[in-house]
Amino acid sequence: MAKDEGPYILEWVAYHTLLGFSDILVYTNDCTDGTDEMLDALASIGLVSRYDNSPIGTKPPQSRALLRAQHHPLVQDADWIMVFDFDEFVTIRRGENRVDDLVDMVNEAGATAVAMTWRFFGSNGNALYQDEPVTVRFSRSATTEFSKGFGVKTLFKMDSTMKLAIHRPHLNRKARKDGNGHELKWINGSAKPIDGRVITWRQTRRTVGYEFCQVNHYGVKSGEEYLMRRLRGDVLNNHGKYDDEYFRTFDRNEAVDSSTDNIQGRLRKLISELMEYPQISAAADLIKERYAAKLAQLRGSEGYREQIAALGFSVKA
C-alpha cells in the first residue's frame, strides 16, 4: 500500500523484479506526487497491478488494502506471498540471492514461512535529499543487536487458511474454528525453527536471525525526506508517529551494510531500460517536478532550519 512514494517506486519495483518477485500488487490512496502515474506506467508493461484504495467506512488505508488484497485473484492464486512496503528492500544471501532461494530454504526446512528481520538503515549523515537510489545513498545501518529493529516481514506459502496481515499471516477464523491441525511452521532468517504460534510483529534476541536474509528498512532516509514523510503520515493515517524522537531512535549508522552491492549493476541497467519506455520516462519527469516543488516549499517554510536542527543536522544558508 502506498501514498506519495513517487521518488522510490521505480527503484523498488526494479529491485524486487530482479530478485524474482512477480505479480506485484499495489493499492494507493490520495497520491499527489506522481505515484499513481508511475505505477500505472509500470502496469502498462506488466510489472505491477495498481488499484485505488478508496475509503471503506472508517478503516485506515492499510486495513482496507489488506482486506481488498485478501480477495484479489493474484493473492488467491499465489503460491507464495509477502506483504511489505516501499521503504523495505529484501536482501538474500543464499544461492543466487533470489526469492526462489528463500522458497527452497523454507521447503528444505519443512516449514511454510520465513520471518525476515528488519535491519534499520540510517541517514548516513545526509541532511538533504538527493535524486539517487535509496540502496546507494544509505549504506550504514543498525547492528544486528538493535532490539528495537527486530520487527519482521514474512514470506509464506499461501493456502485457503491464510489471512493477510502487515507483519505475519494468521490462520483465518474458519481454520481456527475447524481445529483440523492447521498450523504455521516457521523459520527465521538463519533457517532456524521458531514458534509460529507465539511470534507477534517482532522477534526476540532468541529468535532473531540474519544469516540468509533480512529486510533492509529505510525508515528515515535523509533529514529532508524524514520531514516530508512526517507531513505525509503513515499507512494508518498517523501523522504524529514521525517525531524527533523516532528519528533519533531509528537513524542507525553504526554498521556498514553491503547487502545490496551485488545487485547494483543489474539494477542500474534495468532502470535504464525501463526509462526507455515513454510512459515511464514521463512519469519519472512528473515525479521529479512535483517532488522538487514540495522540497522548495519545505525549504522555504517557517521553521525549516529549526526542524532540521532538531534532527541533528546543520544546513547552510
Short mmCIF file of C-alpha atoms in Angstrom, two decimals:
data_model
loop_
_atom_site.label_atom_id
_atom_site.label_comp_id
_atom_site.label_asym_id
_atom_site.label_seq_id
_atom_site.Cartn_x
_atom_site.Cartn_y
_atom_site.Cartn_z
CA MET A 1 0.00 0.00 0.00
CA ALA A 2 1.32 3.46 -0.84
CA LYS A 3 0.72 7.17 -0.57
CA ASP A 4 3.13 9.61 -2.24
CA GLU A 5 6.11 7.26 -2.64
CA GLY A 6 6.93 8.68 -6.07
CA PRO A 7 10.74 9.05 -5.89
CA TYR A 8 11.14 5.45 -4.73
CA ILE A 9 8.72 3.47 -6.89
CA LEU A 10 10.90 2.73 -9.91
CA GLU A 11 13.91 1.56 -7.89
CA TRP A 12 11.75 -0.61 -5.60
CA VAL A 13 9.88 -2.34 -8.43
CA ALA A 14 13.03 -2.89 -10.50
CA TYR A 15 14.94 -4.21 -7.49
CA HIS A 16 12.30 -6.75 -6.45
CA THR A 17 11.68 -7.78 -10.05
CA LEU A 18 15.37 -8.68 -10.24
CA LEU A 19 15.00 -10.73 -7.05
CA GLY A 20 12.30 -12.77 -8.77
CA PHE A 21 9.14 -11.40 -7.17
CA SER A 22 6.23 -11.45 -9.60
CA ASP A 23 2.62 -10.25 -9.59
CA ILE A 24 3.39 -7.11 -7.58
CA LEU A 25 0.05 -5.83 -6.29
CA VAL A 26 -0.18 -2.22 -5.07
CA TYR A 27 -3.04 -0.25 -3.52
CA THR A 28 -2.67 3.55 -3.46
CA ASN A 29 -4.63 6.35 -1.85
CA ASP A 30 -4.62 10.15 -2.09
CA CYS A 31 -1.42 10.39 -4.13
CA THR A 32 -0.38 13.80 -5.48
CA ASP A 33 3.27 13.28 -6.42
CA GLY A 34 3.10 11.01 -9.47
CA THR A 35 2.99 7.70 -7.59
CA ASP A 36 -0.15 6.57 -9.42
CA GLU A 37 1.23 7.66 -12.78
CA MET A 38 4.46 5.72 -12.30
CA LEU A 39 2.69 2.58 -11.10
CA ASP A 40 0.24 2.77 -13.99
CA ALA A 41 3.15 3.16 -16.41
CA LEU A 42 4.81 0.09 -14.91
CA ALA A 43 1.47 -1.73 -15.07
CA SER A 44 1.27 -0.97 -18.79
CA ILE A 45 4.32 -3.22 -19.36
CA GLY A 46 3.17 -5.90 -16.93
CA LEU A 47 5.42 -5.30 -13.92
CA VAL A 48 2.74 -4.35 -11.39
CA SER A 49 -1.00 -4.18 -10.82
CA ARG A 50 -2.31 -1.00 -9.17
CA TYR A 51 -5.72 -0.31 -7.66
CA ASP A 52 -7.26 2.67 -5.92
CA ASN A 53 -7.53 2.11 -2.18
CA SER A 54 -10.72 4.11 -1.74
CA PRO A 55 -12.39 4.57 1.68
CA ILE A 56 -14.23 1.73 3.40
CA GLY A 57 -16.06 3.21 6.36
CA THR A 58 -13.53 4.38 8.93
CA LYS A 59 -10.87 1.78 8.09
CA PRO A 60 -7.34 3.25 7.69
CA PRO A 61 -5.55 2.74 4.35
CA GLN A 62 -3.52 -0.25 5.50
CA SER A 63 -6.51 -2.18 6.79
CA ARG A 64 -8.64 -1.66 3.71
CA ALA A 65 -5.76 -2.54 1.36
CA LEU A 66 -5.20 -5.83 3.17
CA LEU A 67 -8.93 -6.57 3.04
CA ARG A 68 -9.03 -5.94 -0.70
CA ALA A 69 -5.84 -7.88 -1.37
CA GLN A 70 -7.11 -10.90 0.56
CA HIS A 71 -9.83 -11.43 -2.05
CA HIS A 72 -7.82 -10.45 -5.14
CA PRO A 73 -7.18 -13.28 -7.66
CA LEU A 74 -3.42 -12.59 -7.64
CA VAL A 75 -3.36 -13.34 -3.93
CA GLN A 76 -5.86 -16.17 -4.03
CA ASP A 77 -3.90 -17.92 -6.81
CA ALA A 78 -0.40 -17.19 -5.50
CA ASP A 79 1.99 -19.91 -4.37
CA TRP A 80 3.93 -17.61 -2.03
CA ILE A 81 3.05 -14.19 -0.60
CA MET A 82 4.89 -11.37 1.10
CA VAL A 83 3.35 -8.12 2.36
CA PHE A 84 5.82 -5.25 2.61
CA ASP A 85 6.32 -1.56 1.92
CA PHE A 86 8.18 0.80 -0.39
CA ASP A 87 10.76 1.65 2.29
CA GLU A 88 11.63 -2.04 2.69
CA PHE A 89 14.03 -3.95 0.44
CA VAL A 90 14.51 -7.70 0.79
CA THR A 91 18.12 -8.89 0.73
CA ILE A 92 19.09 -12.53 0.28
CA ARG A 93 22.39 -14.26 0.98
CA ARG A 94 21.74 -17.74 -0.35
CA GLY A 95 22.22 -19.40 -3.75
CA GLU A 96 21.78 -16.78 -6.47
CA ASN A 97 20.30 -14.29 -3.98
CA ARG A 98 16.79 -14.66 -5.40
CA VAL A 99 13.43 -15.23 -3.79
CA ASP A 100 13.39 -18.79 -5.20
CA ASP A 101 16.40 -19.48 -2.97
CA LEU A 102 14.33 -18.46 0.06
CA VAL A 103 11.45 -20.67 -1.07
CA ASP A 104 13.91 -23.57 -1.35
CA MET A 105 15.22 -22.80 2.13
CA VAL A 106 11.73 -22.87 3.62
CA ASN A 107 10.85 -26.10 1.83
CA GLU A 108 14.10 -27.78 2.86
CA ALA A 109 13.35 -26.92 6.48
CA GLY A 110 9.88 -28.48 6.21
CA ALA A 111 8.39 -25.09 7.03
CA THR A 112 5.76 -22.86 5.46
CA ALA A 113 7.10 -19.37 6.27
CA VAL A 114 10.29 -17.40 6.84
CA ALA A 115 10.13 -14.40 9.17
CA MET A 116 12.70 -11.93 7.85
CA THR A 117 14.03 -9.49 10.42
CA TRP A 118 14.25 -5.77 9.78
CA ARG A 119 17.65 -4.12 9.54
CA PHE A 120 17.19 -0.38 10.14
CA PHE A 121 19.23 1.91 7.89
CA GLY A 122 20.04 5.47 8.91
CA SER A 123 20.57 8.79 7.19
CA ASN A 124 24.31 8.27 6.54
CA GLY A 125 24.58 11.82 7.85
CA ASN A 126 22.64 13.17 4.86
CA ALA A 127 20.53 16.18 5.69
CA LEU A 128 19.43 16.89 2.11
CA TYR A 129 17.52 14.83 -0.43
CA GLN A 130 19.44 13.59 -3.47
CA ASP A 131 17.92 12.14 -6.62
CA GLU A 132 19.81 8.85 -6.37
CA PRO A 133 18.73 5.29 -5.47
CA VAL A 134 17.93 4.64 -1.83
CA THR A 135 20.04 1.49 -1.81
CA VAL A 136 23.07 3.52 -2.94
CA ARG A 137 22.67 6.59 -0.72
CA PHE A 138 22.18 4.73 2.54
CA SER A 139 24.76 2.06 3.31
CA ARG A 140 25.01 2.37 7.09
CA SER A 141 22.68 0.55 9.42
CA ALA A 142 21.99 -0.67 12.92
CA THR A 143 23.94 -3.63 14.21
CA THR A 144 22.20 -6.98 14.50
CA GLU A 145 21.91 -6.29 18.24
CA PHE A 146 19.48 -3.37 17.82
CA SER A 147 16.47 -4.92 19.52
CA LYS A 148 14.02 -2.17 18.54
CA GLY A 149 14.69 -3.22 14.95
CA PHE A 150 13.58 -6.83 15.41
CA GLY A 151 10.30 -6.35 13.52
CA VAL A 152 9.58 -8.87 10.77
CA LYS A 153 8.07 -9.21 7.35
CA THR A 154 7.10 -12.71 6.26
CA LEU A 155 7.37 -14.74 3.07
CA PHE A 156 4.86 -17.56 3.41
CA LYS A 157 3.21 -20.35 1.48
CA MET A 158 -0.30 -19.28 0.55
CA ASP A 159 -3.35 -21.50 1.04
CA SER A 160 -7.02 -21.06 1.86
CA THR A 161 -6.34 -20.94 5.63
CA MET A 162 -4.14 -17.85 5.47
CA LYS A 163 -5.26 -14.35 6.44
CA LEU A 164 -3.04 -11.46 5.36
CA ALA A 165 -1.55 -9.09 7.91
CA ILE A 166 1.19 -6.50 7.71
CA HIS A 167 3.97 -8.35 9.55
CA ARG A 168 2.91 -12.00 9.57
CA PRO A 169 -0.06 -14.03 8.32
CA HIS A 170 -2.57 -15.66 10.63
CA LEU A 171 -4.88 -18.62 10.37
CA ASN A 172 -8.29 -17.37 9.33
CA ARG A 173 -11.32 -17.75 11.56
CA LYS A 174 -12.60 -20.86 9.80
CA ALA A 175 -9.26 -22.68 10.14
CA ARG A 176 -9.03 -21.77 13.82
CA LYS A 177 -12.59 -22.94 14.40
CA ASP A 178 -12.17 -26.23 12.49
CA GLY A 179 -9.21 -27.29 14.59
CA ASN A 180 -8.06 -29.72 11.90
CA GLY A 181 -4.38 -29.48 12.76
CA HIS A 182 -3.72 -26.36 10.68
CA GLU A 183 -0.52 -24.72 11.82
CA LEU A 184 2.13 -22.33 10.62
CA LYS A 185 5.61 -23.84 10.54
CA TRP A 186 8.21 -21.09 10.69
CA ILE A 187 11.91 -20.48 10.31
CA ASN A 188 13.86 -17.27 10.85
CA GLY A 189 16.36 -15.62 8.51
CA SER A 190 19.05 -18.06 9.62
CA ALA A 191 16.84 -21.05 8.72
CA LYS A 192 16.34 -21.90 12.40
CA PRO A 193 12.90 -23.11 13.56
CA ILE A 194 10.81 -20.62 15.54
CA ASP A 195 7.38 -20.99 17.11
CA GLY A 196 4.79 -19.55 14.74
CA ARG A 197 2.11 -19.79 17.41
CA VAL A 198 3.68 -17.13 19.59
CA ILE A 199 5.53 -14.82 17.18
CA THR A 200 3.98 -11.35 17.05
CA TRP A 201 5.05 -8.46 14.80
CA ARG A 202 8.63 -8.77 16.01
CA GLN A 203 11.23 -11.28 17.08
CA THR A 204 13.32 -11.55 20.22
CA ARG A 205 17.06 -11.86 20.76
CA ARG A 206 16.50 -15.61 20.98
CA THR A 207 14.54 -15.94 17.71
CA VAL A 208 16.20 -13.30 15.51
CA GLY A 209 18.30 -14.44 12.54
CA TYR A 210 20.14 -12.57 9.77
CA GLU A 211 22.34 -15.22 8.17
CA PHE A 212 20.46 -15.82 4.90
CA CYS A 213 18.04 -12.91 4.54
CA GLN A 214 16.81 -9.67 6.04
CA VAL A 215 14.56 -6.73 5.21
CA ASN A 216 16.52 -3.51 4.76
CA HIS A 217 14.27 -0.90 6.36
CA TYR A 218 14.98 2.63 5.11
CA GLY A 219 12.54 4.19 7.53
CA VAL A 220 14.14 7.63 7.94
CA LYS A 221 16.36 8.35 4.88
CA SER A 222 17.75 11.92 4.78
CA GLY A 223 16.66 14.66 7.14
CA GLU A 224 14.57 16.36 4.46
CA GLU A 225 12.90 13.13 3.41
CA TYR A 226 12.01 12.45 7.01
CA LEU A 227 10.34 15.84 7.29
CA MET A 228 8.44 15.12 4.08
CA ARG A 229 7.33 11.77 5.49
CA ARG A 230 6.17 13.48 8.66
CA LEU A 231 3.83 15.64 6.59
CA ARG A 232 2.51 12.63 4.67
CA GLY A 233 1.81 10.40 7.67
CA ASP A 234 1.84 6.61 7.63
CA VAL A 235 -0.44 3.89 6.29
CA LEU A 236 -2.62 4.14 9.38
CA ASN A 237 -3.17 7.89 8.77
CA ASN A 238 -0.90 8.58 11.75
CA HIS A 239 0.79 11.96 11.38
CA GLY A 240 2.22 12.04 14.91
CA LYS A 241 4.41 8.94 14.65
CA TYR A 242 7.36 10.58 12.91
CA ASP A 243 8.54 12.93 15.63
CA ASP A 244 12.10 13.91 16.51
CA GLU A 245 12.41 11.01 18.96
CA TYR A 246 11.51 8.45 16.28
CA PHE A 247 14.26 9.83 14.06
CA ARG A 248 16.85 9.78 16.83
CA THR A 249 15.88 6.20 17.69
CA PHE A 250 15.96 4.78 14.16
CA ASP A 251 18.68 6.86 12.49
CA ARG A 252 21.10 3.96 12.87
CA ASN A 253 24.54 4.28 11.29
CA GLU A 254 26.74 2.08 13.45
CA ALA A 255 27.48 -0.62 10.88
CA VAL A 256 28.36 -0.71 7.17
CA ASP A 257 25.94 -2.99 5.32
CA SER A 258 26.81 -4.05 1.77
CA SER A 259 23.86 -6.38 1.28
CA THR A 260 22.61 -4.65 -1.88
CA ASP A 261 26.02 -4.20 -3.54
CA ASN A 262 25.75 -7.36 -5.65
CA ILE A 263 22.62 -6.13 -7.42
CA GLN A 264 23.58 -2.53 -8.17
CA GLY A 265 24.96 -3.10 -11.68
CA ARG A 266 21.91 -5.06 -12.80
CA LEU A 267 19.62 -2.58 -11.05
CA ARG A 268 21.10 0.41 -12.91
CA LYS A 269 20.80 -1.48 -16.18
CA LEU A 270 17.15 -2.43 -15.64
CA ILE A 271 16.17 1.08 -14.53
CA SER A 272 17.87 2.48 -17.64
CA GLU A 273 15.97 0.01 -19.83
CA LEU A 274 12.66 0.88 -18.15
CA MET A 275 13.29 4.59 -18.66
CA GLU A 276 13.31 3.97 -22.41
CA TYR A 277 9.54 3.46 -22.26
CA PRO A 278 7.98 6.89 -22.91
CA GLN A 279 5.23 6.42 -20.33
CA ILE A 280 7.75 5.52 -17.60
CA SER A 281 10.08 8.37 -18.53
CA ALA A 282 7.13 10.80 -18.48
CA ALA A 283 6.05 9.55 -15.05
CA ALA A 284 9.61 9.93 -13.74
CA ASP A 285 9.74 13.52 -15.02
CA LEU A 286 6.39 14.28 -13.36
CA ILE A 287 7.61 12.86 -10.04
CA LYS A 288 10.84 14.84 -10.22
CA GLU A 289 8.96 18.06 -10.97
CA ARG A 290 6.41 17.60 -8.20
CA TYR A 291 8.95 16.49 -5.60
CA ALA A 292 11.18 19.45 -6.42
CA ALA A 293 8.21 21.75 -5.86
CA LYS A 294 7.44 20.13 -2.49
CA LEU A 295 11.08 20.37 -1.46
CA ALA A 296 11.19 24.04 -2.39
CA GLN A 297 8.08 24.61 -0.31
CA LEU A 298 9.60 22.73 2.63
CA ARG A 299 12.90 24.61 2.43
CA GLY A 300 11.11 27.94 2.26
CA SER A 301 8.76 27.23 5.13
CA GLU A 302 8.97 28.89 8.51
CA GLY A 303 10.74 26.63 10.98
CA TYR A 304 12.54 24.50 8.37
CA ARG A 305 16.00 25.11 9.80
CA GLU A 306 14.77 24.52 13.33
CA GLN A 307 13.19 21.22 12.33
CA ILE A 308 16.33 20.06 10.52
CA ALA A 309 18.45 21.13 13.50
CA ALA A 310 16.18 19.15 15.84
CA LEU A 311 17.08 16.04 13.85
CA GLY A 312 20.78 16.75 14.40
CA PHE A 313 21.71 18.43 11.11
CA SER A 314 23.15 21.81 10.22
CA VAL A 315 22.12 23.29 6.85
CA LYS A 316 23.98 26.27 5.43
CA ALA A 317 22.04 29.28 4.16
#
